[in-house]
């Protein structure tokens, strides 16, 4: 079962290019960044290193939303969390798994990312499409040096952050991030010097009520696998 709510807007994909501030003002993401994430996803589906949209894609109406209900769980993007009136606010982080090369027989690799927004879209003209989460994935996935059953991640530097598209069916729960403490004194000193800058430190992943899989170390996803093309897109492309 999948329910989108509430819808923010319904807009033709090509209109996002004409009005790029629709996404930039509210979510801090440019049209070119969301297009690249969508083309990377298309490339992962088709195996193409140079995926392209056709007129049929550009004429689609996409529905943007801030929350979804999937598999008895509610996911909310970071913008919704920031506007939430509840005292306890989170940043919209999620844990997700993806099969390598879209092969159902391959081992599922795990990732963590911050949800930017949700959208409905169809990549092929013979299906009804799906609901996707646009996420800002972490730059490094791994496990604690003290306990291999505890995952930890490190974000990309602020000026190098990337975005990826994930099917909502691949999400496997909301998570929180805690400062990683298993580091040397020298590393702690270095962290204090860089935390205010552009270098990110490791964070532990916590998921209330559910244990993580046993084979975490061998199933860490490589963020590079989420990005098929190195091409960048401007708001005019």
Coordinates of N, CA and C in Angstrom, one line a residue:
X1 N 0.8 -1.2 0.0 CA 0.0 0.0 0.0 C 0.9 1.2 0.0
X2 N 0.5 2.2 -0.8 CA 1.3 3.4 -0.9 C 0.3 4.6 -1.1
X3 N 0.5 5.6 -0.2 CA -0.4 6.7 -0.2 C 0.5 8.0 -0.2
X4 N 0.3 8.9 -1.1 CA 1.0 10.2 -1.1 C 0.2 11.2 -0.4
X5 N 0.7 12.0 0.5 CA 0.0 13.1 1.1 C 0.9 14.0 1.8
X6 N 0.7 15.3 1.9 CA -0.2 15.9 0.9 C 0.5 16.3 -0.4
X7 N -0.2 16.5 -1.5 CA 0.4 16.9 -2.7 C 0.8 18.4 -2.6
X8 N 2.0 18.7 -3.0 CA 2.4 20.1 -3.0 C 1.9 20.8 -4.2
X9 N 2.2 20.1 -5.4 CA 1.9 20.7 -6.6 C 1.9 19.6 -7.7
X10 N 1.2 19.9 -8.8 CA 1.2 19.0 -10.0 C 1.7 19.9 -11.1
X11 N 2.8 19.5 -11.8 CA 3.4 20.4 -12.8 C 4.0 19.5 -13.8
X12 N 4.0 20.0 -15.1 CA 4.7 19.3 -16.1 C 6.2 19.4 -15.9
X13 N 6.9 18.3 -16.2 CA 8.3 18.2 -15.9 C 9.1 19.3 -16.6
X14 N 8.7 19.6 -17.9 CA 9.4 20.7 -18.6 C 9.2 22.0 -18.0
X15 N 8.1 22.2 -17.2 CA 7.8 23.5 -16.6 C 8.7 23.8 -15.4
X16 N 9.3 22.7 -14.9 CA 10.3 22.9 -13.8 C 11.5 23.7 -14.3
X17 N 11.8 23.4 -15.6 CA 13.0 24.1 -16.2 C 12.6 25.6 -16.4
X18 N 11.4 25.9 -16.8 CA 11.0 27.3 -17.0 C 10.8 28.0 -15.7
X19 N 10.6 27.3 -14.6 CA 10.4 27.9 -13.3 C 11.3 27.2 -12.2
X20 N 12.6 27.2 -12.4 CA 13.5 26.5 -11.5 C 13.4 26.9 -10.0
X21 N 12.9 28.1 -9.8 CA 12.8 28.5 -8.4 C 11.8 27.8 -7.6
X22 N 10.9 27.0 -8.3 CA 9.9 26.2 -7.7 C 10.5 25.3 -6.7
X23 N 11.6 24.6 -7.1 CA 12.3 23.7 -6.2 C 13.4 24.4 -5.4
X24 N 14.1 25.4 -6.0 CA 15.2 26.0 -5.3 C 14.9 26.7 -4.1
X25 N 13.8 27.5 -4.1 CA 13.4 28.3 -3.0 C 13.0 27.5 -1.8
X26 N 12.2 26.4 -2.0 CA 11.7 25.6 -0.9 C 12.6 24.5 -0.5
X27 N 13.3 23.8 -1.5 CA 14.0 22.6 -1.1 C 15.5 22.8 -1.3
X28 N 16.0 23.9 -1.8 CA 17.4 24.1 -2.0 C 18.0 23.3 -3.1
X29 N 17.2 22.8 -4.0 CA 17.8 22.0 -5.1 C 17.4 22.6 -6.4
X30 N 18.3 22.6 -7.4 CA 18.1 23.2 -8.7 C 17.5 22.2 -9.6
X31 N 16.8 22.7 -10.7 CA 16.2 21.9 -11.7 C 17.3 20.9 -12.3
X32 N 18.5 21.5 -12.6 CA 19.5 20.6 -13.2 C 19.9 19.5 -12.3
X33 N 19.9 19.6 -11.0 CA 20.2 18.6 -10.0 C 19.2 17.5 -10.0
X34 N 17.9 17.9 -10.0 CA 16.8 16.9 -10.0 C 16.8 16.1 -11.3
X35 N 17.1 16.8 -12.5 CA 17.1 16.1 -13.8 C 18.2 15.1 -13.8
X36 N 19.4 15.5 -13.3 CA 20.5 14.5 -13.3 C 20.2 13.3 -12.4
X37 N 19.5 13.5 -11.3 CA 19.1 12.4 -10.4 C 18.2 11.4 -11.1
X38 N 17.2 12.0 -11.9 CA 16.2 11.2 -12.6 C 16.9 10.5 -13.8
X39 N 17.8 11.1 -14.5 CA 18.5 10.4 -15.6 C 19.5 9.3 -15.0
X40 N 20.1 9.6 -13.9 CA 20.9 8.5 -13.3 C 20.0 7.3 -12.9
X41 N 18.8 7.5 -12.5 CA 17.9 6.4 -12.1 C 17.6 5.7 -13.4
X42 N 17.2 6.4 -14.5 CA 16.9 5.8 -15.8 C 18.1 5.0 -16.3
X43 N 19.3 5.5 -16.1 CA 20.5 4.7 -16.5 C 20.6 3.5 -15.7
X44 N 20.3 3.5 -14.4 CA 20.4 2.3 -13.6 C 19.4 1.2 -14.0
X45 N 18.2 1.7 -14.5 CA 17.1 0.8 -14.9 C 17.5 0.2 -16.3
X46 N 18.1 0.9 -17.2 CA 18.3 0.5 -18.5 C 19.7 0.0 -18.8
X47 N 20.7 0.3 -17.9 CA 22.0 -0.1 -18.1 C 22.8 0.9 -19.0
X48 N 22.1 2.0 -19.4 CA 22.8 2.9 -20.3 C 23.6 3.9 -19.5
X49 N 24.8 4.2 -20.1 CA 25.7 5.2 -19.5 C 25.4 6.6 -20.0
X50 N 24.5 6.7 -21.0 CA 24.1 8.0 -21.5 C 22.6 8.1 -21.6
X51 N 21.9 8.0 -20.5 CA 20.4 8.0 -20.6 C 19.9 9.4 -21.0
X52 N 18.7 9.4 -21.7 CA 18.2 10.6 -22.2 C 16.7 10.6 -22.1
X53 N 16.1 11.8 -21.9 CA 14.6 11.9 -21.8 C 14.1 12.2 -23.3
X54 N 13.0 11.7 -23.6 CA 12.3 12.0 -24.9 C 11.2 13.0 -24.6
X55 N 10.5 13.5 -25.6 CA 9.4 14.4 -25.4 C 8.3 13.9 -24.5
X56 N 8.1 12.6 -24.6 CA 7.1 11.9 -23.7 C 7.4 12.2 -22.2
X57 N 8.7 12.1 -21.9 CA 9.0 12.3 -20.5 C 8.8 13.8 -20.1
X58 N 9.2 14.7 -21.0 CA 9.1 16.1 -20.7 C 7.7 16.6 -20.5
X59 N 6.7 15.9 -21.2 CA 5.3 16.3 -21.2 C 4.6 15.7 -20.0
X60 N 5.2 14.9 -19.2 CA 4.5 14.3 -18.1 C 4.2 15.3 -17.0
X61 N 3.1 15.0 -16.3 CA 2.8 15.8 -15.1 C 3.3 15.0 -13.9
X62 N 4.1 15.7 -13.1 CA 4.7 15.0 -11.9 C 4.0 15.6 -10.7
X63 N 3.8 14.8 -9.7 CA 3.2 15.2 -8.5 C 4.2 15.3 -7.4
X64 N 4.5 16.4 -6.8 CA 5.4 16.6 -5.7 C 4.7 16.5 -4.4
X65 N 5.3 15.8 -3.4 CA 4.7 15.7 -2.1 C 5.8 15.7 -1.0
X66 N 5.4 16.0 0.2 CA 6.4 16.1 1.3 C 6.3 14.8 2.2
X67 N 5.3 14.0 2.1 CA 5.2 12.8 2.9 C 4.6 11.7 2.1
X68 N 5.0 10.5 2.4 CA 4.3 9.3 1.9 C 4.1 8.3 3.0
X69 N 3.1 7.4 2.7 CA 2.9 6.3 3.6 C 3.1 5.0 2.8
X70 N 4.1 4.2 3.2 CA 4.5 3.0 2.4 C 4.8 1.9 3.4
X71 N 4.2 0.8 3.1 CA 4.4 -0.4 3.9 C 4.3 -0.1 5.4
X72 N 3.2 0.5 5.8 CA 2.8 0.9 7.1 C 3.7 1.8 7.8
X73 N 4.5 2.5 7.0 CA 5.5 3.5 7.6 C 5.3 4.9 6.9
X74 N 5.4 5.9 7.7 CA 5.3 7.3 7.2 C 6.7 7.9 7.0
X75 N 7.0 8.4 5.8 CA 8.2 9.0 5.5 C 8.0 10.5 5.3
X76 N 8.8 11.4 5.8 CA 8.7 12.8 5.5 C 10.0 13.4 5.1
X77 N 9.9 14.3 4.2 CA 11.1 15.0 3.7 C 11.6 16.0 4.7
X78 N 12.9 16.5 4.6 CA 13.4 17.4 5.5 C 12.7 18.7 5.6
X79 N 12.1 19.2 4.5 CA 11.4 20.4 4.5 C 10.1 20.3 5.3
X80 N 9.5 19.2 5.3 CA 8.3 19.0 6.1 C 8.7 18.9 7.6
X81 N 9.8 18.3 7.9 CA 10.3 18.2 9.2 C 10.6 19.6 9.8
X82 N 11.2 20.4 8.9 CA 11.5 21.8 9.4 C 10.3 22.6 9.7
X83 N 9.2 22.3 9.0 CA 7.9 23.1 9.2 C 7.0 22.4 10.2
X84 N 7.4 21.2 10.7 CA 6.6 20.5 11.6 C 6.5 21.3 13.0
X85 N 5.3 21.3 13.5 CA 5.1 22.0 14.8 C 5.4 21.2 16.0
X86 N 5.7 19.9 15.8 CA 6.0 19.1 17.0 C 7.3 19.5 17.6
X87 N 7.5 19.2 18.9 CA 8.7 19.6 19.6 C 9.9 18.9 19.1
X88 N 9.7 17.6 18.8 CA 10.8 16.7 18.4 C 10.9 16.7 16.8
X89 N 11.9 17.2 16.3 CA 12.1 17.3 14.9 C 13.3 16.5 14.4
X90 N 13.1 15.8 13.3 CA 14.2 15.1 12.7 C 14.5 15.7 11.3
X91 N 15.5 15.1 10.7 CA 16.0 15.7 9.4 C 15.6 14.9 8.2
X92 N 14.7 14.0 8.3 CA 14.2 13.2 7.2 C 15.2 12.3 6.6
X93 N 16.1 11.6 7.5 CA 17.0 10.6 7.0 C 16.3 9.3 6.8
X94 N 16.8 8.5 5.8 CA 16.2 7.2 5.6 C 17.3 6.2 5.3
X95 N 17.0 4.9 5.5 CA 17.9 3.8 5.2 C 17.2 3.1 4.0
X96 N 18.0 2.8 3.0 CA 17.4 2.2 1.8 C 18.4 1.2 1.2
X97 N 17.8 0.2 0.5 CA 18.6 -0.9 -0.1 C 18.3 -0.9 -1.6
X98 N 19.4 -1.2 -2.4 CA 19.2 -1.3 -3.8 C 20.0 -2.5 -4.4
X99 N 19.4 -3.2 -5.3 CA 20.0 -4.3 -5.9 C 21.0 -3.8 -7.0
X100 N 22.2 -4.4 -7.0 CA 23.2 -4.0 -8.0 C 22.7 -4.2 -9.4
X101 N 22.9 -3.2 -10.3 CA 22.6 -3.3 -11.7 C 21.1 -3.7 -11.9
X102 N 20.3 -3.4 -10.9 CA 18.9 -3.7 -11.0 C 18.6 -5.2 -11.2
X103 N 19.5 -6.0 -10.7 CA 19.5 -7.5 -10.8 C 18.8 -8.0 -9.6
X104 N 17.6 -8.7 -9.6 CA 17.0 -9.2 -8.4 C 17.7 -10.3 -7.7
X105 N 18.7 -10.9 -8.4 CA 19.5 -12.0 -7.8 C 20.7 -11.4 -7.1
X106 N 21.1 -10.2 -7.3 CA 22.3 -9.6 -6.7 C 22.0 -9.3 -5.2
X107 N 23.1 -9.1 -4.5 CA 23.0 -8.7 -3.1 C 22.5 -7.3 -3.0
X108 N 21.6 -7.1 -2.1 CA 21.1 -5.7 -1.8 C 22.1 -4.9 -1.1
X109 N 22.4 -3.7 -1.6 CA 23.4 -2.8 -0.9 C 22.7 -1.7 -0.2
X110 N 23.2 -1.4 1.0 CA 22.5 -0.4 1.8 C 23.1 1.0 1.7
X111 N 22.3 2.0 1.9 CA 22.7 3.4 1.8 C 21.8 4.2 2.8
X112 N 22.3 5.4 3.1 CA 21.6 6.3 4.0 C 21.5 7.6 3.3
X113 N 20.4 8.3 3.4 CA 20.3 9.6 2.7 C 19.3 10.5 3.4
X114 N 19.3 11.8 3.1 CA 18.3 12.7 3.6 C 17.3 12.9 2.5
X115 N 16.0 12.8 2.8 CA 14.9 12.9 1.8 C 14.7 14.4 1.6
X116 N 14.8 14.7 0.3 CA 14.5 16.1 -0.1 C 13.1 16.3 -0.5
X117 N 12.5 15.4 -1.3 CA 11.1 15.5 -1.6 C 10.7 14.2 -2.2
X118 N 9.4 14.0 -2.5 CA 8.8 12.8 -3.1 C 8.2 13.3 -4.4
X119 N 8.2 12.4 -5.4 CA 7.6 12.7 -6.7 C 7.0 11.5 -7.4
X120 N 6.0 11.6 -8.1 CA 5.4 10.5 -8.9 C 5.9 10.7 -10.4
X121 N 6.4 9.7 -11.0 CA 6.9 9.8 -12.4 C 6.9 8.4 -13.0
X122 N 6.8 8.4 -14.3 CA 6.8 7.1 -15.1 C 8.0 7.2 -16.1
X123 N 8.9 6.3 -16.0 CA 10.1 6.3 -16.9 C 9.8 5.6 -18.2
X124 N 8.7 4.8 -18.3 CA 8.4 4.0 -19.5 C 6.9 4.2 -19.8
X125 N 6.6 4.3 -21.1 CA 5.2 4.7 -21.5 C 4.2 3.5 -21.4
X126 N 4.7 2.3 -21.0 CA 3.8 1.2 -20.9 C 3.6 0.8 -19.4
X127 N 3.9 1.7 -18.5 CA 3.5 1.4 -17.1 C 2.9 2.6 -16.4
X128 N 2.4 2.4 -15.2 CA 1.8 3.5 -14.5 C 2.7 4.4 -13.7
X129 N 4.0 4.1 -13.7 CA 5.0 4.8 -13.0 C 5.0 4.4 -11.5
X130 N 5.7 5.2 -10.7 CA 5.9 4.9 -9.3 C 6.1 6.2 -8.5
X131 N 6.2 6.0 -7.2 CA 6.6 7.2 -6.4 C 8.0 7.0 -5.9
X132 N 8.7 8.1 -6.1 CA 10.2 8.1 -5.8 C 10.5 9.1 -4.7
X133 N 11.6 8.8 -4.0 CA 12.2 9.8 -3.1 C 13.4 10.4 -3.7
X134 N 13.5 11.7 -3.7 CA 14.8 12.3 -4.1 C 15.6 12.5 -2.8
X135 N 16.8 11.9 -2.8 CA 17.6 11.8 -1.6 C 18.9 12.4 -1.8
X136 N 19.5 12.9 -0.7 CA 20.9 13.4 -0.7 C 21.7 12.3 0.0
X137 N 22.3 11.4 -0.7 CA 22.9 10.2 0.0 C 24.2 10.6 0.7
X138 N 24.6 9.8 1.7 CA 25.8 10.0 2.3 C 27.0 9.6 1.4
X139 N 28.2 10.2 1.6 CA 29.3 10.0 0.7 C 30.1 8.7 1.1
X140 N 30.0 8.2 2.3 CA 30.7 7.0 2.7 C 29.8 6.2 3.6
X141 N 29.7 4.9 3.3 CA 29.0 3.9 4.1 C 29.9 2.9 4.7
X142 N 29.8 2.6 6.0 CA 30.6 1.6 6.6 C 30.1 1.1 7.9
X143 N 30.9 0.5 8.8 CA 30.5 0.0 10.1 C 31.5 0.5 11.1
X144 N 31.0 0.5 12.4 CA 31.9 0.9 13.5 C 33.1 0.0 13.6
X145 N 34.2 0.6 14.0 CA 35.5 -0.2 14.1 C 35.4 -1.1 15.4
X146 N 34.4 -0.8 16.3 CA 34.3 -1.6 17.5 C 33.2 -2.7 17.3
X147 N 32.2 -2.5 16.5 CA 31.1 -3.4 16.3 C 30.6 -3.4 14.9
X148 N 30.8 -4.5 14.2 CA 30.4 -4.6 12.8 C 29.0 -4.6 12.5
X149 N 28.2 -4.7 13.6 CA 26.7 -4.6 13.4 C 26.1 -3.2 13.5
X150 N 27.0 -2.2 13.7 CA 26.5 -0.9 13.8 C 27.0 -0.1 12.6
X151 N 26.1 0.4 11.8 CA 26.5 1.1 10.6 C 26.9 2.6 11.0
X152 N 27.8 3.1 10.2 CA 28.1 4.5 10.3 C 28.3 5.1 8.9
X153 N 28.1 6.4 8.8 CA 28.2 7.0 7.5 C 28.9 8.4 7.6
X154 N 29.4 8.9 6.5 CA 29.9 10.3 6.4 C 29.3 11.0 5.2
X155 N 28.9 12.2 5.4 CA 28.3 13.0 4.4 C 29.3 13.5 3.4
X156 N 28.9 13.8 2.2 CA 29.7 14.5 1.3 C 30.0 15.9 1.8
X157 N 31.1 16.5 1.4 CA 31.4 17.9 1.8 C 30.2 18.8 1.2
X158 N 29.9 19.9 1.9 CA 28.8 20.7 1.5 C 28.9 21.1 0.0
X159 N 30.1 21.4 -0.5 CA 30.2 21.8 -1.9 C 30.3 20.7 -2.9
X160 N 30.2 19.4 -2.4 CA 30.2 18.3 -3.3 C 29.0 17.4 -3.1
X161 N 28.0 17.8 -2.5 CA 26.8 17.0 -2.2 C 26.1 16.6 -3.5
X162 N 25.5 15.4 -3.5 CA 24.9 14.9 -4.7 C 23.5 14.5 -4.4
X163 N 22.7 14.2 -5.4 CA 21.3 13.7 -5.3 C 21.0 12.5 -6.1
X164 N 20.2 11.6 -5.6 CA 19.8 10.4 -6.2 C 18.3 10.1 -6.1
X165 N 17.8 9.4 -7.0 CA 16.4 9.0 -7.0 C 16.3 7.6 -6.5
X166 N 15.3 7.3 -5.6 CA 15.1 6.0 -5.0 C 13.6 5.7 -5.1
X167 N 13.3 4.5 -5.5 CA 11.9 4.1 -5.5 C 11.5 4.0 -4.0
X168 N 10.3 4.5 -3.7 CA 9.8 4.4 -2.3 C 9.8 3.0 -1.8
X169 N 9.6 2.0 -2.7 CA 9.6 0.6 -2.3 C 10.9 0.1 -1.8
X170 N 12.0 0.9 -2.1 CA 13.3 0.5 -1.7 C 13.7 1.1 -0.3
X171 N 12.9 2.0 0.2 CA 13.1 2.6 1.5 C 12.9 1.5 2.6
X172 N 13.7 1.5 3.6 CA 13.6 0.5 4.7 C 13.6 1.1 6.1
X173 N 13.0 2.3 6.2 CA 12.8 2.9 7.5 C 13.5 4.2 7.7
X174 N 12.9 5.0 8.5 CA 13.6 6.3 8.9 C 14.7 6.0 9.9
X175 N 15.7 6.8 9.9 CA 16.8 6.6 10.8 C 17.3 8.0 11.4
X176 N 18.1 7.9 12.4 CA 18.7 9.1 13.0 C 20.2 9.0 12.9
X177 N 20.9 10.1 13.1 CA 22.3 10.1 13.0 C 22.9 10.6 14.4
X178 N 23.9 9.9 14.9 CA 24.5 10.3 16.1 C 26.0 10.5 15.9
X179 N 26.7 11.4 16.6 CA 28.1 11.6 16.4 C 28.9 10.3 16.7
X180 N 29.8 10.0 15.8 CA 30.6 8.8 16.0 C 31.7 9.1 17.0
X181 N 31.8 8.2 18.0 CA 32.8 8.4 19.1 C 34.0 7.5 19.0
X182 N 34.0 6.5 18.1 CA 35.1 5.5 18.1 C 36.2 6.1 17.2
X183 N 36.9 7.0 17.7 CA 38.1 7.6 17.0 C 39.2 8.0 17.9
X184 N 40.4 8.2 17.4 CA 41.5 8.5 18.3 C 41.5 9.9 18.8
X185 N 42.3 10.2 19.8 CA 42.4 11.6 20.3 C 42.8 12.6 19.2
X186 N 43.7 12.2 18.3 CA 44.1 13.0 17.2 C 42.9 13.3 16.3
X187 N 42.1 12.2 16.0 CA 41.0 12.4 15.2 C 40.0 13.3 15.8
X188 N 39.8 13.2 17.1 CA 38.8 14.1 17.8 C 39.3 15.6 17.7
X189 N 40.6 15.8 17.9 CA 41.1 17.1 17.8 C 40.9 17.7 16.3
X190 N 41.2 16.8 15.4 CA 41.0 17.2 14.0 C 39.5 17.5 13.7
X191 N 38.6 16.7 14.3 CA 37.2 16.9 14.1 C 36.8 18.3 14.6
X192 N 37.3 18.7 15.8 CA 36.9 19.9 16.4 C 37.3 21.1 15.5
X193 N 38.4 20.9 14.8 CA 38.9 22.0 13.9 C 38.1 22.1 12.6
X194 N 37.5 21.0 12.1 CA 36.9 21.0 10.8 C 35.4 21.0 10.9
X195 N 34.8 20.7 12.0 CA 33.3 20.6 12.1 C 32.7 21.9 11.6
X196 N 33.3 23.0 11.9 CA 32.7 24.3 11.5 C 32.9 24.6 10.0
X197 N 33.8 23.8 9.4 CA 34.1 24.0 8.0 C 33.3 23.1 7.0
X198 N 34.0 22.7 6.0 CA 33.4 21.9 4.9 C 33.7 20.4 5.0
X199 N 34.3 20.0 6.0 CA 34.7 18.5 6.1 C 33.7 17.9 7.1
X200 N 33.2 16.7 6.7 CA 32.2 16.0 7.5 C 32.8 14.9 8.3
X201 N 32.2 14.6 9.5 CA 32.7 13.5 10.4 C 31.7 12.4 10.2
X202 N 32.2 11.2 10.7 CA 31.3 10.0 10.7 C 30.2 10.2 11.7
X203 N 29.0 9.5 11.4 CA 27.9 9.5 12.2 C 27.4 8.1 12.3
X204 N 27.0 7.7 13.5 CA 26.3 6.4 13.7 C 24.9 6.5 13.2
X205 N 24.4 5.3 12.8 CA 23.0 5.2 12.3 C 22.2 4.5 13.4
X206 N 21.1 5.1 13.8 CA 20.1 4.4 14.7 C 18.8 4.3 14.1
X207 N 18.1 3.1 14.3 CA 16.8 2.8 13.8 C 16.0 2.2 14.9
X208 N 15.2 3.0 15.5 CA 14.4 2.5 16.7 C 13.5 1.3 16.3
X209 N 13.5 0.3 17.2 CA 12.6 -0.8 17.1 C 13.0 -1.9 16.1
X210 N 14.1 -1.7 15.3 CA 14.4 -2.7 14.3 C 15.9 -2.9 14.3
X211 N 16.4 -4.1 14.2 CA 17.8 -4.4 14.1 C 18.2 -4.3 12.7
X212 N 19.5 -3.9 12.5 CA 20.0 -3.9 11.1 C 20.4 -5.3 10.7
X213 N 20.6 -5.6 9.4 CA 21.0 -6.9 8.9 C 22.4 -7.3 9.4
X214 N 22.7 -8.6 9.5 CA 23.9 -9.0 10.0 C 25.1 -8.7 9.1
X215 N 24.9 -8.8 7.8 CA 26.0 -8.6 6.9 C 26.2 -7.2 6.4
X216 N 26.3 -6.3 7.4 CA 26.4 -4.8 7.1 C 27.7 -4.5 6.4
X217 N 28.8 -5.1 6.9 CA 30.1 -4.7 6.3 C 30.2 -5.1 4.9
X218 N 29.7 -6.3 4.5 CA 29.8 -6.8 3.1 C 28.8 -6.2 2.2
X219 N 27.8 -5.5 2.8 CA 26.7 -5.0 1.9 C 26.6 -3.5 1.9
X220 N 27.7 -2.9 2.2 CA 27.8 -1.4 2.2 C 27.7 -1.0 0.7
X221 N 26.8 -0.1 0.4 CA 26.7 0.4 -1.0 C 27.7 1.5 -1.3
X222 N 28.2 1.4 -2.5 CA 29.2 2.5 -2.9 C 28.3 3.6 -3.6
X223 N 28.4 4.8 -3.0 CA 27.5 5.9 -3.5 C 27.8 6.2 -5.0
X224 N 29.0 5.8 -5.5 CA 29.3 6.1 -6.9 C 28.3 5.3 -7.8
X225 N 27.8 4.1 -7.3 CA 27.0 3.3 -8.1 C 25.6 3.9 -8.4
X226 N 25.3 5.0 -7.6 CA 24.0 5.6 -7.8 C 24.0 6.7 -8.9
X227 N 25.2 7.0 -9.4 CA 25.4 8.0 -10.3 C 26.0 7.5 -11.6
X228 N 25.1 7.4 -12.6 CA 25.5 6.8 -13.9 C 26.3 7.7 -14.8
X229 N 25.9 8.9 -14.8 CA 26.5 9.9 -15.7 C 27.2 11.0 -14.9
X230 N 28.3 11.4 -15.5 CA 29.1 12.5 -14.8 C 28.7 13.9 -15.4
X231 N 27.7 13.9 -16.3 CA 27.3 15.1 -16.9 C 26.5 16.0 -15.9
X232 N 26.7 17.3 -15.9 CA 25.9 18.2 -15.1 C 24.9 18.9 -16.0
X233 N 23.8 19.2 -15.4 CA 22.7 19.9 -16.2 C 22.4 21.2 -15.6
X234 N 22.4 22.2 -16.4 CA 22.0 23.6 -16.0 C 20.5 23.7 -16.0
X235 N 20.0 24.8 -15.4 CA 18.6 25.0 -15.4 C 18.0 25.3 -16.8
X236 N 18.8 25.4 -17.8 CA 18.4 25.7 -19.1 C 18.3 24.4 -20.0
X237 N 18.9 23.3 -19.5 CA 18.9 22.1 -20.3 C 17.7 21.2 -20.1

